[in-house]
XYZ file of C-alpha atoms in Angstrom:
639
model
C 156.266 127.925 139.134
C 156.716 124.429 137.792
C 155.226 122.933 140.672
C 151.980 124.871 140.899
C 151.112 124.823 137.217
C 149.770 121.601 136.623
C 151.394 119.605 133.357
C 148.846 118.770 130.804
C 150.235 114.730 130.600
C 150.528 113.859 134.400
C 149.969 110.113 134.541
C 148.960 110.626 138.419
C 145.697 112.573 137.492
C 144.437 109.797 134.993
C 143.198 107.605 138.007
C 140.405 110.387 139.729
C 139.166 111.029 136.358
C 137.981 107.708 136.356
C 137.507 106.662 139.728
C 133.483 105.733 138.846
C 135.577 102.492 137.240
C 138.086 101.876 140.054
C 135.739 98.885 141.012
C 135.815 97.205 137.954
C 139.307 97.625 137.677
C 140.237 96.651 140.712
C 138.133 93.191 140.263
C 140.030 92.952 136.888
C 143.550 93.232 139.104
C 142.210 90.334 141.416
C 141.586 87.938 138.568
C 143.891 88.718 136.202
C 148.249 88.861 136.075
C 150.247 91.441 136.189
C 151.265 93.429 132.710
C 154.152 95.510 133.919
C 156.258 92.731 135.658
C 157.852 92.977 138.691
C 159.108 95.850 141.042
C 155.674 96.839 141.984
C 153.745 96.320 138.947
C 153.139 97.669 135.618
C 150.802 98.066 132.796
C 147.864 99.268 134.228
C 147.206 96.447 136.228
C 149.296 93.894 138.112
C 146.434 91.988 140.719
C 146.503 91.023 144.142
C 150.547 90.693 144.152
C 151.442 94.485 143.372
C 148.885 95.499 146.347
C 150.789 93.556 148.061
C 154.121 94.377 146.746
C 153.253 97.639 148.255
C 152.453 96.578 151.326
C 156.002 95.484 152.038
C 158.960 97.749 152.908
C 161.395 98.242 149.678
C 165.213 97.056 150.368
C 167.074 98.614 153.160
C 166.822 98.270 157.048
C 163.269 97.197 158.311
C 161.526 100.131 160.756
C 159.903 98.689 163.625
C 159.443 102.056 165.837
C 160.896 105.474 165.399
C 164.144 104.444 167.263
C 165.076 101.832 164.366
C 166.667 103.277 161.052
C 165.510 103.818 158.105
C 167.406 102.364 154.920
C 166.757 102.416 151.539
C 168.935 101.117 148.321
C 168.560 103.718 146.076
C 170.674 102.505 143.160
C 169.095 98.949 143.460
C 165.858 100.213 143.447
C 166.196 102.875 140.456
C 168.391 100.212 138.424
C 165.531 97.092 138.565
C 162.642 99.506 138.025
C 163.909 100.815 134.627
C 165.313 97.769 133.298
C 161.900 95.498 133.873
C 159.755 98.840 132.475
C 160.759 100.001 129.475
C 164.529 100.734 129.734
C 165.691 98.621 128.320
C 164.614 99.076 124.907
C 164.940 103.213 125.755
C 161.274 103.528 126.444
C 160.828 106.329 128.835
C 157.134 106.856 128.007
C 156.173 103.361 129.494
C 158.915 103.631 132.496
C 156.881 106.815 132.938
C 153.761 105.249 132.915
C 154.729 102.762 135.730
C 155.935 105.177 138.280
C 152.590 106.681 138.334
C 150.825 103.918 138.568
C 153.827 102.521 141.801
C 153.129 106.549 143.266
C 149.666 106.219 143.331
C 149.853 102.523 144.758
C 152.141 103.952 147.293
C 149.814 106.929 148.448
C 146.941 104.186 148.720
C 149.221 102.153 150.731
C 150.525 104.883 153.309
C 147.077 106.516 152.978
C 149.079 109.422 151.873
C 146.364 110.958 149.297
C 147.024 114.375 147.969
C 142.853 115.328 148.679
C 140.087 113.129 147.184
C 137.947 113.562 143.446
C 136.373 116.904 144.132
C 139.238 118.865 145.815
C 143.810 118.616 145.625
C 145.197 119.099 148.632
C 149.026 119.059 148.378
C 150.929 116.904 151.125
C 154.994 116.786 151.865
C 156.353 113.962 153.566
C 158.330 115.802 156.529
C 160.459 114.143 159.239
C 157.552 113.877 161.869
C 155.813 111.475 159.745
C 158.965 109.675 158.497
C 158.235 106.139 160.339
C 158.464 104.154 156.929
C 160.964 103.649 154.388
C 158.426 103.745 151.647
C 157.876 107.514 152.393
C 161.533 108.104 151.152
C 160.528 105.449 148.158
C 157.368 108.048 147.495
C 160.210 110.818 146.695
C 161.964 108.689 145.137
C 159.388 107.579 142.369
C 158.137 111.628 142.118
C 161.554 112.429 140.970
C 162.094 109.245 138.597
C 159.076 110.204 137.341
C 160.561 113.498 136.421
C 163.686 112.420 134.977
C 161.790 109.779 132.801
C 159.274 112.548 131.228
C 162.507 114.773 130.892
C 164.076 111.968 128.683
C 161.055 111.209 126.569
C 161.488 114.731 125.715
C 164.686 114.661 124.749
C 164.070 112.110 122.405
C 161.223 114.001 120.985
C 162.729 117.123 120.888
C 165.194 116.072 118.260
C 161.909 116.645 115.728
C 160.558 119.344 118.054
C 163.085 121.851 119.168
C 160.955 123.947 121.073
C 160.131 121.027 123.723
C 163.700 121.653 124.846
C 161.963 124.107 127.322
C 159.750 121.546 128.703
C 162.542 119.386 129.074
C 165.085 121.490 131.311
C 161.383 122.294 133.312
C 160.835 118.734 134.052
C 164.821 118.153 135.099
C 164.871 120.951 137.226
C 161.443 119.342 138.839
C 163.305 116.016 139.082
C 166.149 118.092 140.936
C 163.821 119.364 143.169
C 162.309 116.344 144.645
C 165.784 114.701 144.470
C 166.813 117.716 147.215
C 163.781 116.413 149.065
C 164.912 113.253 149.167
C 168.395 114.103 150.331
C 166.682 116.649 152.806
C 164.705 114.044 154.658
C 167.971 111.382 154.276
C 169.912 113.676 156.601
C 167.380 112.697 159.929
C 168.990 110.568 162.418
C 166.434 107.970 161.509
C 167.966 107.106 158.148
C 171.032 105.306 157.929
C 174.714 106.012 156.852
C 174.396 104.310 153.251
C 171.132 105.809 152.523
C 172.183 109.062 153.115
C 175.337 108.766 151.271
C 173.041 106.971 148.402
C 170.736 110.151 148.412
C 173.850 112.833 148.173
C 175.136 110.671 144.936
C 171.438 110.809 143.728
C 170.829 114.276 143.612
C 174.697 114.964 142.121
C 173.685 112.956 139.824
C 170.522 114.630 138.592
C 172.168 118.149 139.483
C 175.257 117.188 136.800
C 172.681 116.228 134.613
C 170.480 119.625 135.297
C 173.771 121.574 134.558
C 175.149 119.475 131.677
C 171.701 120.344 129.531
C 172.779 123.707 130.469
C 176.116 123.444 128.933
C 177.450 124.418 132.131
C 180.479 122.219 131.987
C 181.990 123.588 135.148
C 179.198 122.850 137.559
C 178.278 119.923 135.717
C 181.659 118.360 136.220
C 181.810 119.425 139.837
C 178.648 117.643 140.190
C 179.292 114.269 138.366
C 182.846 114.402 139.779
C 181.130 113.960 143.742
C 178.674 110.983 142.550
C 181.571 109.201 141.271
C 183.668 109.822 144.498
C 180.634 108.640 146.687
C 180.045 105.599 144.265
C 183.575 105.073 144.497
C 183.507 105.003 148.201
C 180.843 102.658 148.467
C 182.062 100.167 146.048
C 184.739 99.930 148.272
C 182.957 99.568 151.677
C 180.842 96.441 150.057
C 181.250 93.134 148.920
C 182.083 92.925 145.033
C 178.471 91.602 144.104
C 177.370 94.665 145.935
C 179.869 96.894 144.244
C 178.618 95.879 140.794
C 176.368 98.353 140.261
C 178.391 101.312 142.026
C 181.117 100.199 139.353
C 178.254 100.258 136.563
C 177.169 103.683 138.008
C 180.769 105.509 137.349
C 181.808 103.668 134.478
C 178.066 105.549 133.117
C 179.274 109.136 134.342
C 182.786 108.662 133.514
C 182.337 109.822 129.543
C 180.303 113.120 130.345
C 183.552 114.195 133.223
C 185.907 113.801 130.406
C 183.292 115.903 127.619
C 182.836 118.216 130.179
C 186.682 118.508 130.598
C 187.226 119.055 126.912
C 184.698 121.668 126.664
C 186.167 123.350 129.562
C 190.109 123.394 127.841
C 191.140 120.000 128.396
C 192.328 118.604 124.753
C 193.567 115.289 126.196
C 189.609 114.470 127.301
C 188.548 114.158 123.660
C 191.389 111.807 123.043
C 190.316 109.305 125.878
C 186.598 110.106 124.418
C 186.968 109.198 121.120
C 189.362 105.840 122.733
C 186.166 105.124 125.081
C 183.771 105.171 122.243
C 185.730 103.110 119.780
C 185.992 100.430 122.651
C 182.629 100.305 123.558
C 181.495 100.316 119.276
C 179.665 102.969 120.199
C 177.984 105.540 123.126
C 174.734 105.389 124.257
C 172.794 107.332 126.582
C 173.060 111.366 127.448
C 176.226 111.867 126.180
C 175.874 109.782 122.535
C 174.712 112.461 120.910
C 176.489 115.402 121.461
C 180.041 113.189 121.381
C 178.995 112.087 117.881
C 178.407 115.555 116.831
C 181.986 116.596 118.528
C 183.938 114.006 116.892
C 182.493 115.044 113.615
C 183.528 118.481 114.431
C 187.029 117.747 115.731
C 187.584 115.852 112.187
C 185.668 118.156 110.147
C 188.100 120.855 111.507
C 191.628 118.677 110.776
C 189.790 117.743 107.633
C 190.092 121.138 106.144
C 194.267 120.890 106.306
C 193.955 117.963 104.250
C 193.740 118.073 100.352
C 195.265 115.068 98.672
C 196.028 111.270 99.273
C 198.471 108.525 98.045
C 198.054 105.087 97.426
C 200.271 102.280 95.097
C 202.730 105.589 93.957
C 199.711 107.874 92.925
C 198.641 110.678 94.671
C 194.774 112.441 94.221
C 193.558 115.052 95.587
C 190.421 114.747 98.067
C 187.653 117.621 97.113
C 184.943 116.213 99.219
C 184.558 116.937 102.984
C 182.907 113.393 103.834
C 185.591 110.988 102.186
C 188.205 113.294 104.291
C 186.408 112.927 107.126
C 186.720 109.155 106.768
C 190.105 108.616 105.750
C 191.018 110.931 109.074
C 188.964 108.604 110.928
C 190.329 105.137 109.577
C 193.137 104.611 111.449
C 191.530 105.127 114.420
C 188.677 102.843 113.824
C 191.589 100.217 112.582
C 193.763 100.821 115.948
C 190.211 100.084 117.684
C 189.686 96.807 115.777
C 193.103 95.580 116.665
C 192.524 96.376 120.305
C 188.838 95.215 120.875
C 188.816 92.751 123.676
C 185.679 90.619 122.498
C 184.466 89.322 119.247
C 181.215 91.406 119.557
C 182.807 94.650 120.206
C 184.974 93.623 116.821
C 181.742 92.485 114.940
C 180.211 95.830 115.850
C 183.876 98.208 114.748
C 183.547 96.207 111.284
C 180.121 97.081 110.877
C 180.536 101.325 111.448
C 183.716 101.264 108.840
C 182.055 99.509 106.734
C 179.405 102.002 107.265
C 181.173 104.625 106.771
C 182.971 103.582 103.674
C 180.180 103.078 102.014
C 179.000 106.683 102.830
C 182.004 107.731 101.539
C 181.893 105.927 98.183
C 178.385 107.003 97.707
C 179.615 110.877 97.675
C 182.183 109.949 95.054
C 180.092 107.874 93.241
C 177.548 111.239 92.969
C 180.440 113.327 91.706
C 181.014 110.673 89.249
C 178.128 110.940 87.458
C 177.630 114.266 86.072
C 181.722 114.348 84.760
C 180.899 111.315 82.863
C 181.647 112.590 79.617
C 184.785 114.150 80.961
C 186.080 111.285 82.227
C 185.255 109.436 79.008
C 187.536 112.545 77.213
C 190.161 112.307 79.235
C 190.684 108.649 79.052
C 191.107 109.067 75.142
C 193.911 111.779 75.646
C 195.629 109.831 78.792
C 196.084 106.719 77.099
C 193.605 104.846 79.186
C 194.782 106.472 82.789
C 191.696 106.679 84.515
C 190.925 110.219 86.269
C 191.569 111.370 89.514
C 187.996 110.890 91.116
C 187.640 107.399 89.539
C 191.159 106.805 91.067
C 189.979 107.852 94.269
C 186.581 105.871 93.859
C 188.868 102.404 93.681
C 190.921 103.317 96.396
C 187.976 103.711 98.761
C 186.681 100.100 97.240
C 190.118 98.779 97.741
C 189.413 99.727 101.162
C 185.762 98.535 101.610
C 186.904 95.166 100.881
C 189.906 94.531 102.333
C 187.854 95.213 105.628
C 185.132 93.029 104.611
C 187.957 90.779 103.863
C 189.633 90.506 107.222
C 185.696 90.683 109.121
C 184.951 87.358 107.389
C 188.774 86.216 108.454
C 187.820 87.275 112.038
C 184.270 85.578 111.885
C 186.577 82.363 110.277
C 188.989 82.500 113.099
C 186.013 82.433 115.574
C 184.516 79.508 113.908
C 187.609 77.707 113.876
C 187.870 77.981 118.021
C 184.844 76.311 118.001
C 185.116 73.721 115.609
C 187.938 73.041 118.157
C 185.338 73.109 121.238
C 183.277 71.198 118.977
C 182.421 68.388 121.909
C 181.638 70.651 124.942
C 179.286 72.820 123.034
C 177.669 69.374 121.723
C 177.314 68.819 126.062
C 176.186 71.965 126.219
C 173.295 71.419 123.516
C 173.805 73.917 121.593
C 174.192 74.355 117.435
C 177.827 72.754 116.802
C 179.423 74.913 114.200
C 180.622 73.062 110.828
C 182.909 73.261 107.971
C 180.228 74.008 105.930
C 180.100 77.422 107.295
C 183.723 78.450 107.297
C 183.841 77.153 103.210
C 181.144 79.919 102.778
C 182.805 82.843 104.362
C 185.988 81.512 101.981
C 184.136 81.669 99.254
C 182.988 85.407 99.971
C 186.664 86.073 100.779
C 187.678 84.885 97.573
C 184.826 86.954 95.526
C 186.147 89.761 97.596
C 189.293 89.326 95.723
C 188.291 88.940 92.541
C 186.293 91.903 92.801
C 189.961 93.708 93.809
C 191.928 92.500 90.751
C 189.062 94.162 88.365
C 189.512 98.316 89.866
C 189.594 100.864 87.491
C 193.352 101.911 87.408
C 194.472 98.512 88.902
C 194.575 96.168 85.655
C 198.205 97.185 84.302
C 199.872 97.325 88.109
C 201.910 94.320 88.008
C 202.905 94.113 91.893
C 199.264 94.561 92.911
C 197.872 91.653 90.674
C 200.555 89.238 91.936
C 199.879 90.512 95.488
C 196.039 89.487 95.253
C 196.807 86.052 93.434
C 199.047 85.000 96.461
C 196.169 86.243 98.510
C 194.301 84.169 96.956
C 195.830 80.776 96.677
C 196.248 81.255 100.552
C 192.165 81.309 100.665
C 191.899 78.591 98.596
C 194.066 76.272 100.119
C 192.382 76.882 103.396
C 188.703 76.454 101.484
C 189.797 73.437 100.366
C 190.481 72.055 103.720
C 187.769 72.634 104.938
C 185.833 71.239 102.162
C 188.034 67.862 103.312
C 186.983 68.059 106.466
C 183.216 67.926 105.321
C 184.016 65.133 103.389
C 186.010 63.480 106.005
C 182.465 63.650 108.250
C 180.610 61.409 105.783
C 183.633 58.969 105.574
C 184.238 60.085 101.803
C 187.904 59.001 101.917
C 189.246 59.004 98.709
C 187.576 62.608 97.714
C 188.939 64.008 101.059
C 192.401 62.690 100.377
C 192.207 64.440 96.795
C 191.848 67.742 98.391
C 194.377 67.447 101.070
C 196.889 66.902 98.340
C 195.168 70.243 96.824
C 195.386 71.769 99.770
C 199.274 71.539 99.647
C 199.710 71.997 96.214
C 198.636 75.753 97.054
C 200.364 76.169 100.304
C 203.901 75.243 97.939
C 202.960 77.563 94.997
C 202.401 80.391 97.925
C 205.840 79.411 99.729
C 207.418 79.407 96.204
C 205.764 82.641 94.785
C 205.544 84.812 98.381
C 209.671 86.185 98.298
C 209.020 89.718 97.487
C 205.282 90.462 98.922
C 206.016 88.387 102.503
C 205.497 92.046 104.360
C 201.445 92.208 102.400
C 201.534 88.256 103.590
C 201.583 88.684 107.528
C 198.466 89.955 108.027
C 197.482 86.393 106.277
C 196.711 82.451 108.201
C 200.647 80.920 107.816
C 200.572 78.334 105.243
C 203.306 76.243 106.864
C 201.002 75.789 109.984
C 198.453 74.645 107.533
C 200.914 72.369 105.661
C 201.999 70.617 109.375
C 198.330 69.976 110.040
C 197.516 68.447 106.461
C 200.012 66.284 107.028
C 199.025 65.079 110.319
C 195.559 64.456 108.920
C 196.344 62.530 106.155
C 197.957 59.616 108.020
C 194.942 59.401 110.569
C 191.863 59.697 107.318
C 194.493 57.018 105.875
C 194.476 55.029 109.409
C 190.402 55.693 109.448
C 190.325 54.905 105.706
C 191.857 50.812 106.383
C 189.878 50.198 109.583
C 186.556 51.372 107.369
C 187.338 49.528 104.567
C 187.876 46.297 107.124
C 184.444 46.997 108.591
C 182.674 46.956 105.150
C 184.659 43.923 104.510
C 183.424 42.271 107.690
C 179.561 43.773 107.511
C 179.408 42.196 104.151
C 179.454 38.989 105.047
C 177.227 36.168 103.456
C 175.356 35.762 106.764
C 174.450 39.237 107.012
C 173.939 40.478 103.411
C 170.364 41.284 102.315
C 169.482 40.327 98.603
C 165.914 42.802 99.535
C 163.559 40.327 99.109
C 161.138 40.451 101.926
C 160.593 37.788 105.022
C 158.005 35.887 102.872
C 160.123 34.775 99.926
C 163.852 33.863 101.970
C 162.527 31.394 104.950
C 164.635 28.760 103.635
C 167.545 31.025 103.806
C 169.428 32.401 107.164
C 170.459 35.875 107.543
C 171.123 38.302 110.288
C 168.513 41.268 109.602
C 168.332 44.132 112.217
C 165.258 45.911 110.134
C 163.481 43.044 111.491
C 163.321 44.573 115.257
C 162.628 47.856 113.608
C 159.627 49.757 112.879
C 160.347 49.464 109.094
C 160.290 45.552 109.145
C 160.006 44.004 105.444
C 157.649 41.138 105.545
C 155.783 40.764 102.150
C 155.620 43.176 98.942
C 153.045 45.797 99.575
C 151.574 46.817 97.605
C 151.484 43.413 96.025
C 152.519 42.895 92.294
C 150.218 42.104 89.530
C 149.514 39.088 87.811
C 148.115 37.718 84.549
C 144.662 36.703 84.529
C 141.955 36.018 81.592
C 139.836 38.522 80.212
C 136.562 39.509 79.626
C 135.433 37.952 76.175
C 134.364 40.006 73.294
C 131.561 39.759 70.862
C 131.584 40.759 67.491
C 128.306 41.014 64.759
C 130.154 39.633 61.966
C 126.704 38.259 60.232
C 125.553 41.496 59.383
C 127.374 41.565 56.442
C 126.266 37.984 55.466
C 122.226 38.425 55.652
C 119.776 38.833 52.827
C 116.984 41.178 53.821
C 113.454 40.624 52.212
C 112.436 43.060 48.755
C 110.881 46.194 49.421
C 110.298 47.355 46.193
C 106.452 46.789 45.819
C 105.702 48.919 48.820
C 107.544 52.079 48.266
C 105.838 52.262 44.580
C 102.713 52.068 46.530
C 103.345 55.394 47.856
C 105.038 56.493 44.712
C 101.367 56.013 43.101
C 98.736 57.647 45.747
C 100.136 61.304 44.758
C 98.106 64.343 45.579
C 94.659 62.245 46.235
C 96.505 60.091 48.770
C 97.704 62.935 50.346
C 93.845 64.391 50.581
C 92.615 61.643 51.981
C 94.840 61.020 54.668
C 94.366 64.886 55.974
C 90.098 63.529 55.784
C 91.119 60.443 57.933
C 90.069 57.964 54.830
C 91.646 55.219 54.572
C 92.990 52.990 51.305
């Protein structure tokens, strides 16, 4: 059985193997802070605060005497523990860890100790001894504990298929103590809430038992009753109470409608796949497995579909993951239009984009080993480009049109606050600028270069007029926003320039836009941008006269500067504010240079002017001595 065989990781058996220690560390927990946080400590350690945390009754009804009830807030409890121990980041390991080390605290506490270092002696809390509220918390933890080792193998067994085994074990443990807990809820000492708390608990953990089991039926029947009794109780409380009973179903809600599908129900998988592209994506239990069935469901409608058309062409489609995408891309585009925040949009963009370039990666493999084909039949087609290049630049077309209208969404963003400009400057936060939208135009407009320049697109007509509207749209609205930047350093006359540039493109796109005004809706409205250039012109033109009268008025004799310093202008009045400043002029420092006389220099010009005395007599002295000379001076004589 799984409870008699001991588990070769239990956290709980760490601390008697090294109770010689449990001095040390228990000075080490009065000095020092706690590691794990709050909810009853964490990290090995959490001082003279967690001992006491423990010493207080959790949340629910105090318990004065056996004639009081008990209360506990299950959900609360469960909900704070795992987001301030690991959960948050998906660490089960570490939310592991701390309900071991809150159990153990716990059994110290109640003096509830399952034997001592030599000997186990197993204990069950029964409803004699249930005085206490933490006794229900002791439960509690022993089956969170379970659930949490359950999930680290889950994650693990993705690269280790056989701990599967030891995962279902460790639910089915975590079921167990979670009938305990509902067992011991059903006294008369415990009250209404916490026993409806308990029931929801252990449905909960049951649908998740029977949902690793792929038994949809009791798995639904199971998740089904905790949403009813979450339901129930949202109801009963105030909304700040009902927050997390709301959280609680809107968590379950996702595996009722898998579990629905996989029992016959097609319209589940349509709410799934409308849930998921909401949300940007699943996470939890049911991510996986909904990832793999949408794949499937697409896979499957994939195989009906051979060819595509685009701009009067039609290819065929060879290769499983570009059909699989183009199935998919209308969905993910309905989802964009329908995302409520600018997140949830931000996060769509990013998975097409994703996914396209996936997509153009497989093609892009397929290209390379027909090269030489391709290069053959573009000699006999008169420069028609093949069907898999075709396809290549449609998928391209696509990949940037959607990067395209993300930066247009990330522009229309800015623009809100460029609008909200003063609050957020309250508020003391970064104040957006049009520096930034003028550099997600200019990516915009690369986009479309990068468009007119697809293999297959150079001779259509229709498409390159289509992209050079697009693009004087862009530019006009770069440009204003270049004028704004130049409006916010008072640069009048440049801003003024590029207003009238700004409506020299918005005319040559009301002009030019007759036949492609269906591709131009998706686009900003030029006329709106013509109404506000207007407007803005007359007040930088207002702003430009009242400047130009202050410059006229700050350059007055009596305040200009001619830089000379204090020192050199007192006979001279002039109003100086850097005087009261910290960068005050008062003399030249360093001070200048000036001329003084040098060092003199000598020069030996006799040299050239003196007669030296004759030596002529002495060197034919030693001309004459010769080889006797030479003896005698080796003998020491002497001439």
């Amino acid at each position: 059985m799984a409870s008699a065989r001991p588990s070769p990781p239990p956290a709980h058996d760490a601390p008697r193997r090294r109770r010689p220690g449990h001095k040390m560390a228990a000075e080490r927990q009065g000095a020092g802070g706690s590691r794990g946080g709050a909810g009853g400590g964490g990290g090995g350690g959490g001082g003279g605060a967690e001992e006491n945390k423990e010493n207080e009754r959790p949340a629910g009804p105090q318990a004065g005497s056996l004639g009081d009830s008990l209360g506990l807030e299950i959900l609360q409890i469960v909900k704070e523990s795992q987001q301030q121990h690991g959960l948050r980041h998906g660490d089960f390991q570490r939310y592991r860890g701390y309900c071991s080390r809150r159990l153990r605290r716990l059994r110290k506490t109640l003096n509830f100790k399952m034997g001592n270092r030599h000997k186990f002696t197993g204990k069950k809390v029964t409803e004699e001894i249930l005085s206490d509220n933490r006794y229900l918390l002791l439960i509690l933890m022993d089956a969170e504990r379970a659930w949490s080792y359950a999930m680290q193998l889950k994650q693990e067994a993705n690269t280790e298929p056989r701990k599967r085994f030891h995962l279902l074990s460790r639910l089915r443990k975590a079921v167990k103590h979670a009938e305990e807990l509902e067992r011991l809820c059903e006294s008369n000492r415990v009250d209404a809430k916490t026993k409806l708390e308990a029931q929801a608990y252990m449905a909960y953990l049951t649908g998740m038992l029977r949902f690793e089991h792929q038994e949809w039926k009791a798995a639904m029947e199971a998740f089904n009753k905790c949403k009813t009794i979450y339901e129930k109780l949202a109801n009963a409380f105030t909304e700040e109470q009902a927050v997390l009973y709301n959280q609680r179903v809107e968590e379950i809600s996702p595996n009722i409608r898998y579990c629905a599908y996989n029992i016959g129900d097609q319209s589940a998988m349509n709410e799934l796949m409308q849930m998921r592209l909401r949300s940007g994506g699943t996470e939890g239990l049911l991510a996986e497995k909904l990832e793999a069935l949408i794949t499937q469901t697409r896979a499957k409608q994939a195989a009906t579909m051979s060819e595509v058309e685009w701009r009067g062409r039609t290819v065929p489609v060879k290769i499983d993951k570009v059909r699989i995408f183009l199935l998919g891309l209308a969905d993910n585009e309905a989802a964009i239009v329908q995302a409520e925040n600018e997140e949830t949009k931000e996060r769509l963009f990013e998975s097409l984009l994703s996914e396209c370039r996936d997509a153009i990666q497989a093609v892009r493999e397929d290209l390379k080993p027909d090269q030489k084909q391709r290069e053959h039949s573009l000699e006999n087609d008169s420069g028609k480009v093949s069907n898999i290049q075709y396809l290549h630049s449609y998928l391209t077309y696509i990949k940037l049109s959607t990067a395209i209208k993300r930066n247009e969404s990330m522009a229309k963003s800015l623009q809100k606050a460029l609008l909200q400009q003063q609050r957020s400057e309250e508020d003391g936060k970064r104040t957006p600028r049009p520096q930034d939208l003028i550099r997600l135009y200019d990516i915009i407009l690369q986009n479309l270069v990068e468009l007119t320049q697809l293999p297959g697109l150079e001779e259509d007509k229709n498409f390159q007029k289509e992209i050079g509207l697009k693009t004087l749209v862009y530019k006009a609205y770069r440009c204003f926003f270049i004028a704004q930047s130049y409006v916010l350093v008072k640069k009048w006359s440049e801003a003024l320039v590029l207003y009238e540039r700004v409506l020299k493109y918005a005319r040559e796109v009301q002009s030019g836009a007759g036949a492609y005004m269906n591709s131009l809706k998706e686009l900003p409205d030029v006329q709106d941008l013509i109404t506000q250039v207007n407007a803005e012109k007359y007040s930088l033109q207002a702003a430009a006269i009242l400047d130009a009268n202050d410059t006229h008025e700050t350059e007055s004799p009596s305040q200009v500067k001619d830089g000379k310093p204090l020192s050199e202008r007192f006979e001279t009045f002039c109003l100086d504010p850097s005087l009261v400043s910290k960068q005050v002029s008062l003399v030249h420092f360093p001070p200048g240079f000036q001329p003084i006389p040098c060092k003199p220099l000598f020069f030996d010009l006799a040299l050239n002017h003196v007669a030296f005395p004759p030596l002529e007599d002495k060197v034919e002295q030693k001309a004459k001595s010769g080889l006797t000379g030479y003896i005698k001076g080796i003998f020491g004589f002497k001439s």
